[in-house]
C-alpha cells in the first residue's frame, strides 16, 4: 500500500506526525529537513542517489522500507524488498523497485522513515555516550553512522586534538572541506563542531559516502549510510502559515531557538530567508 500525504499538509505537520509515530526528536527532524532540502519534498542530489525531503540514499531507503515499512502500513513494499548475503537490498521487478524508491518524494513517508532512522541512531548513541544525544549529534550519526558518530563524540571529549581524518579516512576523502582546512587536518573537536552546526551556520554540508554501518537496534540492521549531498536546496513548494506550524508541534516538545526560527520562517514569502 502506498499512501500519499495530501499536498496541502504543511511540512511541520508531517514532521510532527512522524515524530509522534516513531518517538524521534521533533527538533532534530525539523533541523534535518531544513539542512538537507529546505523542506523540498522533490529535492534530488546532483552527485548521489539521495532524494526527497530527507535525502535518503537508495540502499538506505530500501533497507528502511524492508525493516520498518510494515509498521507504517507498507507491508507490500517491505515484502517486495529482499536482502542479499552481501547485505544489499534488491527488488526483483525493476518497475516495482522504482515505485518504492519514488516514495522518497512523499513527504509524509520520508518523514516517517527519517524518524525511524533517527530513533534508532539515538538509541545507539544513548548507549555509547551515556546521555541523550543533541540534535547536532544525531545529525552526525546520519553523516558517519551511529557508531561512527559515537566514536567522534568520545574522541572529541577525550582526545580533542586527534585528527578526525585518522578516524574516518573514507569520509575524509569524500568530504575534504569538512576534514581539512588549507591542507591542515582538522581535529576531532573541530569536525564535530562543524557537523553539528545549526542550519544556516554550517560551512559545508556533508557529501554522501557509501557502506557506512547504521544502527543495529529495534531488531533491524541497515548497511548503507544515510549521509547527505551538498548543494541540494530550495524552498518547500507550498505556502505555510507560521501559527499553524507551531500548532502542529507535538505536545510537550521542547524547541531550540534555531527550530523556532525555522518554523517562523515558513510564514515568510518564498525565498525571503534564502540567498
PDB file of C-alpha atoms in Angstrom:
ATOM      1  CA  UNK A   1       0.000   0.000   0.000  1.00  0.00           C
ATOM      2  CA  UNK A   2       1.382   3.406  -0.950  1.00  0.00           C
ATOM      3  CA  UNK A   3      -0.126   6.327   0.959  1.00  0.00           C
ATOM      4  CA  UNK A   4       0.500   9.835  -0.334  1.00  0.00           C
ATOM      5  CA  UNK A   5       0.042  12.690   2.099  1.00  0.00           C
ATOM      6  CA  UNK A   6      -2.322  15.473   0.992  1.00  0.00           C
ATOM      7  CA  UNK A   7      -0.482  18.196  -0.905  1.00  0.00           C
ATOM      8  CA  UNK A   8      -1.955  20.792   1.470  1.00  0.00           C
ATOM      9  CA  UNK A   9      -0.222  19.341   4.543  1.00  0.00           C
ATOM     10  CA  UNK A  10       2.480  21.628   5.878  1.00  0.00           C
ATOM     11  CA  UNK A  11       5.955  20.137   6.395  1.00  0.00           C
ATOM     12  CA  UNK A  12       5.913  20.849  10.119  1.00  0.00           C
ATOM     13  CA  UNK A  13       2.613  18.949  10.395  1.00  0.00           C
ATOM     14  CA  UNK A  14       4.041  15.946   8.552  1.00  0.00           C
ATOM     15  CA  UNK A  15       7.189  16.002  10.670  1.00  0.00           C
ATOM     16  CA  UNK A  16       5.145  16.279  13.871  1.00  0.00           C
ATOM     17  CA  UNK A  17       3.169  13.173  12.894  1.00  0.00           C
ATOM     18  CA  UNK A  18       6.383  11.303  12.139  1.00  0.00           C
ATOM     19  CA  UNK A  19       7.951  12.316  15.453  1.00  0.00           C
ATOM     20  CA  UNK A  20       4.882  11.131  17.346  1.00  0.00           C
ATOM     21  CA  UNK A  21       4.679   7.851  15.422  1.00  0.00           C
ATOM     22  CA  UNK A  22       8.353   6.931  15.781  1.00  0.00           C
ATOM     23  CA  UNK A  23       9.434   8.574  19.028  1.00  0.00           C
ATOM     24  CA  UNK A  24      12.068  10.596  17.179  1.00  0.00           C
ATOM     25  CA  UNK A  25      13.070  14.090  18.267  1.00  0.00           C
ATOM     26  CA  UNK A  26      10.892  16.713  16.527  1.00  0.00           C
ATOM     27  CA  UNK A  27      13.564  19.397  16.854  1.00  0.00           C
ATOM     28  CA  UNK A  28      16.106  17.175  15.108  1.00  0.00           C
ATOM     29  CA  UNK A  29      13.764  16.212  12.267  1.00  0.00           C
ATOM     30  CA  UNK A  30      12.914  19.853  11.541  1.00  0.00           C
ATOM     31  CA  UNK A  31      16.558  20.888  11.522  1.00  0.00           C
ATOM     32  CA  UNK A  32      17.498  17.954   9.305  1.00  0.00           C
ATOM     33  CA  UNK A  33      14.761  18.651   6.752  1.00  0.00           C
ATOM     34  CA  UNK A  34      15.855  22.290   6.620  1.00  0.00           C
ATOM     35  CA  UNK A  35      19.529  21.433   6.273  1.00  0.00           C
ATOM     36  CA  UNK A  36      19.046  18.669   3.717  1.00  0.00           C
ATOM     37  CA  UNK A  37      16.469  20.087   1.322  1.00  0.00           C
ATOM     38  CA  UNK A  38      14.983  23.311   2.614  1.00  0.00           C
ATOM     39  CA  UNK A  39      11.784  21.268   3.144  1.00  0.00           C
ATOM     40  CA  UNK A  40      11.674  20.474  -0.586  1.00  0.00           C
ATOM     41  CA  UNK A  41       9.950  17.096  -0.948  1.00  0.00           C
ATOM     42  CA  UNK A  42      11.069  16.851  -4.601  1.00  0.00           C
ATOM     43  CA  UNK A  43      14.765  17.561  -3.968  1.00  0.00           C
ATOM     44  CA  UNK A  44      17.282  15.369  -5.799  1.00  0.00           C
ATOM     45  CA  UNK A  45      21.038  15.296  -5.256  1.00  0.00           C
ATOM     46  CA  UNK A  46      23.338  16.015  -8.177  1.00  0.00           C
ATOM     47  CA  UNK A  47      26.171  13.714  -7.109  1.00  0.00           C
ATOM     48  CA  UNK A  48      24.435  10.756  -5.452  1.00  0.00           C
ATOM     49  CA  UNK A  49      21.195   8.781  -5.322  1.00  0.00           C
ATOM     50  CA  UNK A  50      19.883  10.916  -2.440  1.00  0.00           C
ATOM     51  CA  UNK A  51      16.314  12.161  -2.897  1.00  0.00           C
ATOM     52  CA  UNK A  52      13.339  13.626  -1.073  1.00  0.00           C
ATOM     53  CA  UNK A  53      12.925  15.982   1.857  1.00  0.00           C
ATOM     54  CA  UNK A  54      15.358  13.952   3.987  1.00  0.00           C
ATOM     55  CA  UNK A  55      17.693  12.970   1.116  1.00  0.00           C
ATOM     56  CA  UNK A  56      17.615   9.198   1.555  1.00  0.00           C
ATOM     57  CA  UNK A  57      20.113   7.198  -0.493  1.00  0.00           C
ATOM     58  CA  UNK A  58      18.634   4.298  -2.441  1.00  0.00           C
ATOM     59  CA  UNK A  59      20.072   1.498  -0.300  1.00  0.00           C
ATOM     60  CA  UNK A  60      19.186   3.252   2.934  1.00  0.00           C
ATOM     61  CA  UNK A  61      15.630   3.764   1.753  1.00  0.00           C
ATOM     62  CA  UNK A  62      15.190   0.171   0.627  1.00  0.00           C
ATOM     63  CA  UNK A  63      16.609  -1.021   3.941  1.00  0.00           C
ATOM     64  CA  UNK A  64      14.298   1.220   5.954  1.00  0.00           C
ATOM     65  CA  UNK A  65      11.235   0.157   3.981  1.00  0.00           C
ATOM     66  CA  UNK A  66      12.202  -3.514   4.286  1.00  0.00           C
ATOM     67  CA  UNK A  67      12.698  -3.378   8.042  1.00  0.00           C
ATOM     68  CA  UNK A  68      10.226  -0.711   9.199  1.00  0.00           C
ATOM     69  CA  UNK A  69       7.796  -0.185   6.339  1.00  0.00           C
ATOM     70  CA  UNK A  70       5.266  -2.756   7.542  1.00  0.00           C
ATOM     71  CA  UNK A  71       4.932  -0.918  10.854  1.00  0.00           C
ATOM     72  CA  UNK A  72       3.534   2.050   8.937  1.00  0.00           C
ATOM     73  CA  UNK A  73       1.227   0.222   6.548  1.00  0.00           C
ATOM     74  CA  UNK A  74       3.715  -0.601   3.793  1.00  0.00           C
ATOM     75  CA  UNK A  75       3.850  -4.380   4.164  1.00  0.00           C
ATOM     76  CA  UNK A  76       3.576  -4.912   0.398  1.00  0.00           C
ATOM     77  CA  UNK A  77       6.601  -2.752  -0.245  1.00  0.00           C
ATOM     78  CA  UNK A  78       8.512  -4.328   2.653  1.00  0.00           C
ATOM     79  CA  UNK A  79       7.859  -7.836   1.340  1.00  0.00           C
ATOM     80  CA  UNK A  80       8.957  -6.893  -2.180  1.00  0.00           C
ATOM     81  CA  UNK A  81      12.430  -5.973  -0.909  1.00  0.00           C
ATOM     82  CA  UNK A  82      14.994  -8.708  -0.326  1.00  0.00           C
ATOM     83  CA  UNK A  83      18.304  -8.549   1.494  1.00  0.00           C
ATOM     84  CA  UNK A  84      21.133 -10.475  -0.122  1.00  0.00           C
ATOM     85  CA  UNK A  85      24.023 -12.301   1.511  1.00  0.00           C
ATOM     86  CA  UNK A  86      26.155  -9.220   0.845  1.00  0.00           C
ATOM     87  CA  UNK A  87      23.751  -7.105   2.880  1.00  0.00           C
ATOM     88  CA  UNK A  88      22.435  -5.124  -0.072  1.00  0.00           C
ATOM     89  CA  UNK A  89      18.732  -4.650  -0.685  1.00  0.00           C
ATOM     90  CA  UNK A  90      17.147  -5.550  -4.015  1.00  0.00           C
ATOM     91  CA  UNK A  91      13.718  -5.692  -5.665  1.00  0.00           C
ATOM     92  CA  UNK A  92      13.254  -8.281  -8.407  1.00  0.00           C
ATOM     93  CA  UNK A  93      10.826  -6.230 -10.505  1.00  0.00           C
ATOM     94  CA  UNK A  94      12.599  -3.066 -11.790  1.00  0.00           C
ATOM     95  CA  UNK A  95       9.314  -1.167 -12.110  1.00  0.00           C
ATOM     96  CA  UNK A  96       8.349  -2.065  -8.539  1.00  0.00           C
ATOM     97  CA  UNK A  97      11.799  -1.031  -7.327  1.00  0.00           C
ATOM     98  CA  UNK A  98      11.416   2.398  -8.911  1.00  0.00           C
ATOM     99  CA  UNK A  99       7.944   2.769  -7.440  1.00  0.00           C
ATOM    100  CA  UNK A 100       9.308   2.092  -3.961  1.00  0.00           C
ATOM    101  CA  UNK A 101      12.221   4.492  -4.458  1.00  0.00           C
ATOM    102  CA  UNK A 102       9.837   7.187  -5.682  1.00  0.00           C
ATOM    103  CA  UNK A 103       8.105   7.031  -2.311  1.00  0.00           C
ATOM    104  CA  UNK A 104      11.014   9.135  -1.055  1.00  0.00           C
ATOM    105  CA  UNK A 105       9.251  12.068  -2.715  1.00  0.00           C
ATOM    106  CA  UNK A 106       6.188  11.598  -0.497  1.00  0.00           C
ATOM    107  CA  UNK A 107       6.999  13.945   2.367  1.00  0.00           C
ATOM    108  CA  UNK A 108       4.989  12.030   4.979  1.00  0.00           C
ATOM    109  CA  UNK A 109       6.552   8.657   4.168  1.00  0.00           C
ATOM    110  CA  UNK A 110      10.017  10.189   4.015  1.00  0.00           C
ATOM    111  CA  UNK A 111       9.480  11.844   7.403  1.00  0.00           C
ATOM    112  CA  UNK A 112       8.323   8.543   8.922  1.00  0.00           C
ATOM    113  CA  UNK A 113      11.402   6.679   7.715  1.00  0.00           C
ATOM    114  CA  UNK A 114      13.637   9.558   8.841  1.00  0.00           C
ATOM    115  CA  UNK A 115      12.002   9.327  12.252  1.00  0.00           C
ATOM    116  CA  UNK A 116      12.632   5.586  12.448  1.00  0.00           C
ATOM    117  CA  UNK A 117      16.262   6.077  11.464  1.00  0.00           C
ATOM    118  CA  UNK A 118      16.743   8.928  13.936  1.00  0.00           C
ATOM    119  CA  UNK A 119      15.160   6.955  16.778  1.00  0.00           C
ATOM    120  CA  UNK A 120      17.457   4.007  16.103  1.00  0.00           C
ATOM    121  CA  UNK A 121      20.517   6.258  15.905  1.00  0.00           C
ATOM    122  CA  UNK A 122      19.515   7.910  19.182  1.00  0.00           C
ATOM    123  CA  UNK A 123      19.230   4.507  20.846  1.00  0.00           C
ATOM    124  CA  UNK A 124      22.775   3.579  19.835  1.00  0.00           C
ATOM    125  CA  UNK A 125      24.226   6.973  20.797  1.00  0.00           C
ATOM    126  CA  UNK A 126      22.489   6.841  24.174  1.00  0.00           C
ATOM    127  CA  UNK A 127      24.129   3.525  24.970  1.00  0.00           C
ATOM    128  CA  UNK A 128      27.555   4.703  23.796  1.00  0.00           C
ATOM    129  CA  UNK A 129      27.806   8.205  25.275  1.00  0.00           C
ATOM    130  CA  UNK A 130      25.666   7.678  28.378  1.00  0.00           C
ATOM    131  CA  UNK A 131      23.246  10.564  27.854  1.00  0.00           C
ATOM    132  CA  UNK A 132      20.649  11.930  25.477  1.00  0.00           C
ATOM    133  CA  UNK A 133      22.287  12.977  22.185  1.00  0.00           C
ATOM    134  CA  UNK A 134      21.814  16.528  20.976  1.00  0.00           C
ATOM    135  CA  UNK A 135      20.169  17.291  17.638  1.00  0.00           C
ATOM    136  CA  UNK A 136      23.589  18.072  16.199  1.00  0.00           C
ATOM    137  CA  UNK A 137      24.970  14.739  17.399  1.00  0.00           C
ATOM    138  CA  UNK A 138      22.035  12.953  15.778  1.00  0.00           C
ATOM    139  CA  UNK A 139      22.914  14.704  12.533  1.00  0.00           C
ATOM    140  CA  UNK A 140      26.490  13.455  12.926  1.00  0.00           C
ATOM    141  CA  UNK A 141      25.015   9.949  13.147  1.00  0.00           C
ATOM    142  CA  UNK A 142      23.358  10.494   9.776  1.00  0.00           C
ATOM    143  CA  UNK A 143      26.726  11.513   8.373  1.00  0.00           C
ATOM    144  CA  UNK A 144      29.017   8.911   9.967  1.00  0.00           C
ATOM    145  CA  UNK A 145      26.593   6.239  11.143  1.00  0.00           C
ATOM    146  CA  UNK A 146      25.628   5.923  14.799  1.00  0.00           C
ATOM    147  CA  UNK A 147      28.795   4.077  15.847  1.00  0.00           C
ATOM    148  CA  UNK A 148      30.994   6.485  13.910  1.00  0.00           C
ATOM    149  CA  UNK A 149      29.299   9.478  15.487  1.00  0.00           C
ATOM    150  CA  UNK A 150      29.780   7.964  18.942  1.00  0.00           C
ATOM    151  CA  UNK A 151      33.480   7.454  18.188  1.00  0.00           C
ATOM    152  CA  UNK A 152      33.793  11.092  17.089  1.00  0.00           C
ATOM    153  CA  UNK A 153      31.949  12.410  20.151  1.00  0.00           C
ATOM    154  CA  UNK A 154      34.078  10.358  22.542  1.00  0.00           C
ATOM    155  CA  UNK A 155      37.320  11.288  20.787  1.00  0.00           C
ATOM    156  CA  UNK A 156      36.385  14.980  20.788  1.00  0.00           C
ATOM    157  CA  UNK A 157      35.815  14.714  24.534  1.00  0.00           C
ATOM    158  CA  UNK A 158      38.835  12.599  25.493  1.00  0.00           C
ATOM    159  CA  UNK A 159      41.419  13.380  22.794  1.00  0.00           C
ATOM    160  CA  UNK A 160      40.119  16.544  21.111  1.00  0.00           C
ATOM    161  CA  UNK A 161      43.287  17.266  19.108  1.00  0.00           C
ATOM    162  CA  UNK A 162      43.295  13.892  17.313  1.00  0.00           C
ATOM    163  CA  UNK A 163      42.974  14.425  13.529  1.00  0.00           C
ATOM    164  CA  UNK A 164      39.477  13.268  12.586  1.00  0.00           C
ATOM    165  CA  UNK A 165      40.771  12.023   9.222  1.00  0.00           C
ATOM    166  CA  UNK A 166      42.641   9.280  11.099  1.00  0.00           C
ATOM    167  CA  UNK A 167      39.342   8.012  12.490  1.00  0.00           C
ATOM    168  CA  UNK A 168      37.348   8.280   9.248  1.00  0.00           C
ATOM    169  CA  UNK A 169      39.656   8.099   6.211  1.00  0.00           C
ATOM    170  CA  UNK A 170      36.852   7.299   3.739  1.00  0.00           C
ATOM    171  CA  UNK A 171      34.632  10.109   4.984  1.00  0.00           C
ATOM    172  CA  UNK A 172      37.589  12.492   4.976  1.00  0.00           C
ATOM    173  CA  UNK A 173      38.409  11.610   1.373  1.00  0.00           C
ATOM    174  CA  UNK A 174      34.831  12.323   0.279  1.00  0.00           C
ATOM    175  CA  UNK A 175      34.468  15.447   2.430  1.00  0.00           C
ATOM    176  CA  UNK A 176      37.779  17.297   2.386  1.00  0.00           C
ATOM    177  CA  UNK A 177      36.271  20.735   3.209  1.00  0.00           C
ATOM    178  CA  UNK A 178      34.896  19.288   6.446  1.00  0.00           C
ATOM    179  CA  UNK A 179      38.014  17.356   7.478  1.00  0.00           C
ATOM    180  CA  UNK A 180      40.712  19.721   6.182  1.00  0.00           C
ATOM    181  CA  UNK A 181      41.391  23.454   6.213  1.00  0.00           C
ATOM    182  CA  UNK A 182      44.046  24.763   3.822  1.00  0.00           C
ATOM    183  CA  UNK A 183      45.693  21.344   3.810  1.00  0.00           C
ATOM    184  CA  UNK A 184      45.646  21.033   7.603  1.00  0.00           C
ATOM    185  CA  UNK A 185      43.750  18.078   9.045  1.00  0.00           C
ATOM    186  CA  UNK A 186      41.026  19.315  11.372  1.00  0.00           C
ATOM    187  CA  UNK A 187      40.867  17.868  14.873  1.00  0.00           C
ATOM    188  CA  UNK A 188      38.054  15.661  16.114  1.00  0.00           C
ATOM    189  CA  UNK A 189      36.632  18.547  18.127  1.00  0.00           C
ATOM    190  CA  UNK A 190      36.696  20.857  15.087  1.00  0.00           C
ATOM    191  CA  UNK A 191      34.971  18.339  12.819  1.00  0.00           C
ATOM    192  CA  UNK A 192      32.313  17.594  15.424  1.00  0.00           C
ATOM    193  CA  UNK A 193      31.632  21.318  15.811  1.00  0.00           C
ATOM    194  CA  UNK A 194      31.368  21.720  12.033  1.00  0.00           C
ATOM    195  CA  UNK A 195      28.988  18.793  11.540  1.00  0.00           C
ATOM    196  CA  UNK A 196      26.756  19.812  14.436  1.00  0.00           C
ATOM    197  CA  UNK A 197      26.335  23.455  13.446  1.00  0.00           C
ATOM    198  CA  UNK A 198      22.800  24.784  13.291  1.00  0.00           C
ATOM    199  CA  UNK A 199      21.056  25.131   9.919  1.00  0.00           C
ATOM    200  CA  UNK A 200      22.350  28.193   8.137  1.00  0.00           C
ATOM    201  CA  UNK A 201      25.609  28.111  10.112  1.00  0.00           C
ATOM    202  CA  UNK A 202      27.177  25.035   8.521  1.00  0.00           C
ATOM    203  CA  UNK A 203      30.096  25.987   6.311  1.00  0.00           C
ATOM    204  CA  UNK A 204      29.835  22.842   4.219  1.00  0.00           C
ATOM    205  CA  UNK A 205      27.169  20.127   4.055  1.00  0.00           C
ATOM    206  CA  UNK A 206      28.451  16.533   4.009  1.00  0.00           C
ATOM    207  CA  UNK A 207      28.699  14.596   0.753  1.00  0.00           C
ATOM    208  CA  UNK A 208      27.300  11.058   0.736  1.00  0.00           C
ATOM    209  CA  UNK A 209      29.643   8.122   1.222  1.00  0.00           C
ATOM    210  CA  UNK A 210      28.511   4.542   0.783  1.00  0.00           C
ATOM    211  CA  UNK A 211      28.620   1.492   3.029  1.00  0.00           C
ATOM    212  CA  UNK A 212      28.818   3.169   6.429  1.00  0.00           C
ATOM    213  CA  UNK A 213      27.116   0.921   9.006  1.00  0.00           C
ATOM    214  CA  UNK A 214      23.870   2.105  10.529  1.00  0.00           C
ATOM    215  CA  UNK A 215      22.468   1.199  13.937  1.00  0.00           C
ATOM    216  CA  UNK A 216      21.761  -2.361  14.977  1.00  0.00           C
ATOM    217  CA  UNK A 217      18.749  -1.729  17.180  1.00  0.00           C
ATOM    218  CA  UNK A 218      14.996  -2.241  17.190  1.00  0.00           C
ATOM    219  CA  UNK A 219      15.787  -5.706  15.799  1.00  0.00           C
ATOM    220  CA  UNK A 220      16.870  -4.473  12.371  1.00  0.00           C
ATOM    221  CA  UNK A 221      20.087  -3.666  10.572  1.00  0.00           C
ATOM    222  CA  UNK A 222      20.891  -1.447   7.579  1.00  0.00           C
ATOM    223  CA  UNK A 223      24.229  -1.347   5.769  1.00  0.00           C
ATOM    224  CA  UNK A 224      24.173   1.800   3.700  1.00  0.00           C
ATOM    225  CA  UNK A 225      24.929   5.231   5.107  1.00  0.00           C
ATOM    226  CA  UNK A 226      22.260   7.856   5.327  1.00  0.00           C
ATOM    227  CA  UNK A 227      24.597  10.720   4.634  1.00  0.00           C
ATOM    228  CA  UNK A 228      23.777  13.698   2.565  1.00  0.00           C
ATOM    229  CA  UNK A 229      24.617  15.644  -0.545  1.00  0.00           C
ATOM    230  CA  UNK A 230      25.969  19.174  -0.627  1.00  0.00           C
ATOM    231  CA  UNK A 231      24.202  21.657  -2.806  1.00  0.00           C
ATOM    232  CA  UNK A 232      20.633  20.369  -2.533  1.00  0.00           C
ATOM    233  CA  UNK A 233      18.412  23.272  -1.602  1.00  0.00           C
ATOM    234  CA  UNK A 234      15.406  25.340  -2.489  1.00  0.00           C
ATOM    235  CA  UNK A 235      12.280  26.141  -0.545  1.00  0.00           C
ATOM    236  CA  UNK A 236       9.355  23.851   0.081  1.00  0.00           C
ATOM    237  CA  UNK A 237       6.848  24.153  -2.755  1.00  0.00           C
ATOM    238  CA  UNK A 238       3.856  25.166  -0.664  1.00  0.00           C
ATOM    239  CA  UNK A 239       2.875  28.225   1.356  1.00  0.00           C
ATOM    240  CA  UNK A 240       2.896  27.769   5.108  1.00  0.00           C
ATOM    241  CA  UNK A 241       1.375  29.706   7.980  1.00  0.00           C
ATOM    242  CA  UNK A 242       3.594  30.273  10.988  1.00  0.00           C
ATOM    243  CA  UNK A 243       0.883  29.984  13.638  1.00  0.00           C
ATOM    244  CA  UNK A 244      -0.443  26.771  12.097  1.00  0.00           C
ATOM    245  CA  UNK A 245       3.093  25.430  12.093  1.00  0.00           C
ATOM    246  CA  UNK A 246       3.501  25.905  15.827  1.00  0.00           C
ATOM    247  CA  UNK A 247       0.086  24.323  16.431  1.00  0.00           C
ATOM    248  CA  UNK A 248       1.404  21.146  14.786  1.00  0.00           C
ATOM    249  CA  UNK A 249       4.233  20.735  17.297  1.00  0.00           C
ATOM    250  CA  UNK A 250       3.889  17.620  19.483  1.00  0.00           C
ATOM    251  CA  UNK A 251       2.592  18.324  22.990  1.00  0.00           C
ATOM    252  CA  UNK A 252       5.469  18.701  25.420  1.00  0.00           C
ATOM    253  CA  UNK A 253       8.118  19.181  22.739  1.00  0.00           C
ATOM    254  CA  UNK A 254      10.994  21.479  23.687  1.00  0.00           C
ATOM    255  CA  UNK A 255      12.185  23.527  20.725  1.00  0.00           C
ATOM    256  CA  UNK A 256      15.607  25.058  20.302  1.00  0.00           C
ATOM    257  CA  UNK A 257      15.773  28.740  19.265  1.00  0.00           C
ATOM    258  CA  UNK A 258      17.005  27.599  15.847  1.00  0.00           C
ATOM    259  CA  UNK A 259      13.903  25.486  15.249  1.00  0.00           C
ATOM    260  CA  UNK A 260      11.612  28.285  16.435  1.00  0.00           C
ATOM    261  CA  UNK A 261      13.281  30.495  13.818  1.00  0.00           C
ATOM    262  CA  UNK A 262      12.930  27.819  11.121  1.00  0.00           C
ATOM    263  CA  UNK A 263       9.224  27.319  11.819  1.00  0.00           C
ATOM    264  CA  UNK A 264       8.620  31.061  11.866  1.00  0.00           C
ATOM    265  CA  UNK A 265      10.424  31.427   8.532  1.00  0.00           C
ATOM    266  CA  UNK A 266       7.878  29.126   6.888  1.00  0.00           C
ATOM    267  CA  UNK A 267       5.442  32.040   7.103  1.00  0.00           C
ATOM    268  CA  UNK A 268       7.767  34.295   5.103  1.00  0.00           C
ATOM    269  CA  UNK A 269       7.436  34.739   1.318  1.00  0.00           C
ATOM    270  CA  UNK A 270       9.343  32.036  -0.526  1.00  0.00           C
ATOM    271  CA  UNK A 271      12.986  32.945  -0.937  1.00  0.00           C
ATOM    272  CA  UNK A 272      12.868  35.691   1.667  1.00  0.00           C
ATOM    273  CA  UNK A 273      15.124  33.783   4.029  1.00  0.00           C
ATOM    274  CA  UNK A 274      17.447  32.332   1.424  1.00  0.00           C
ATOM    275  CA  UNK A 275      20.246  33.867  -0.544  1.00  0.00           C
TER     276      UNK A 275
END
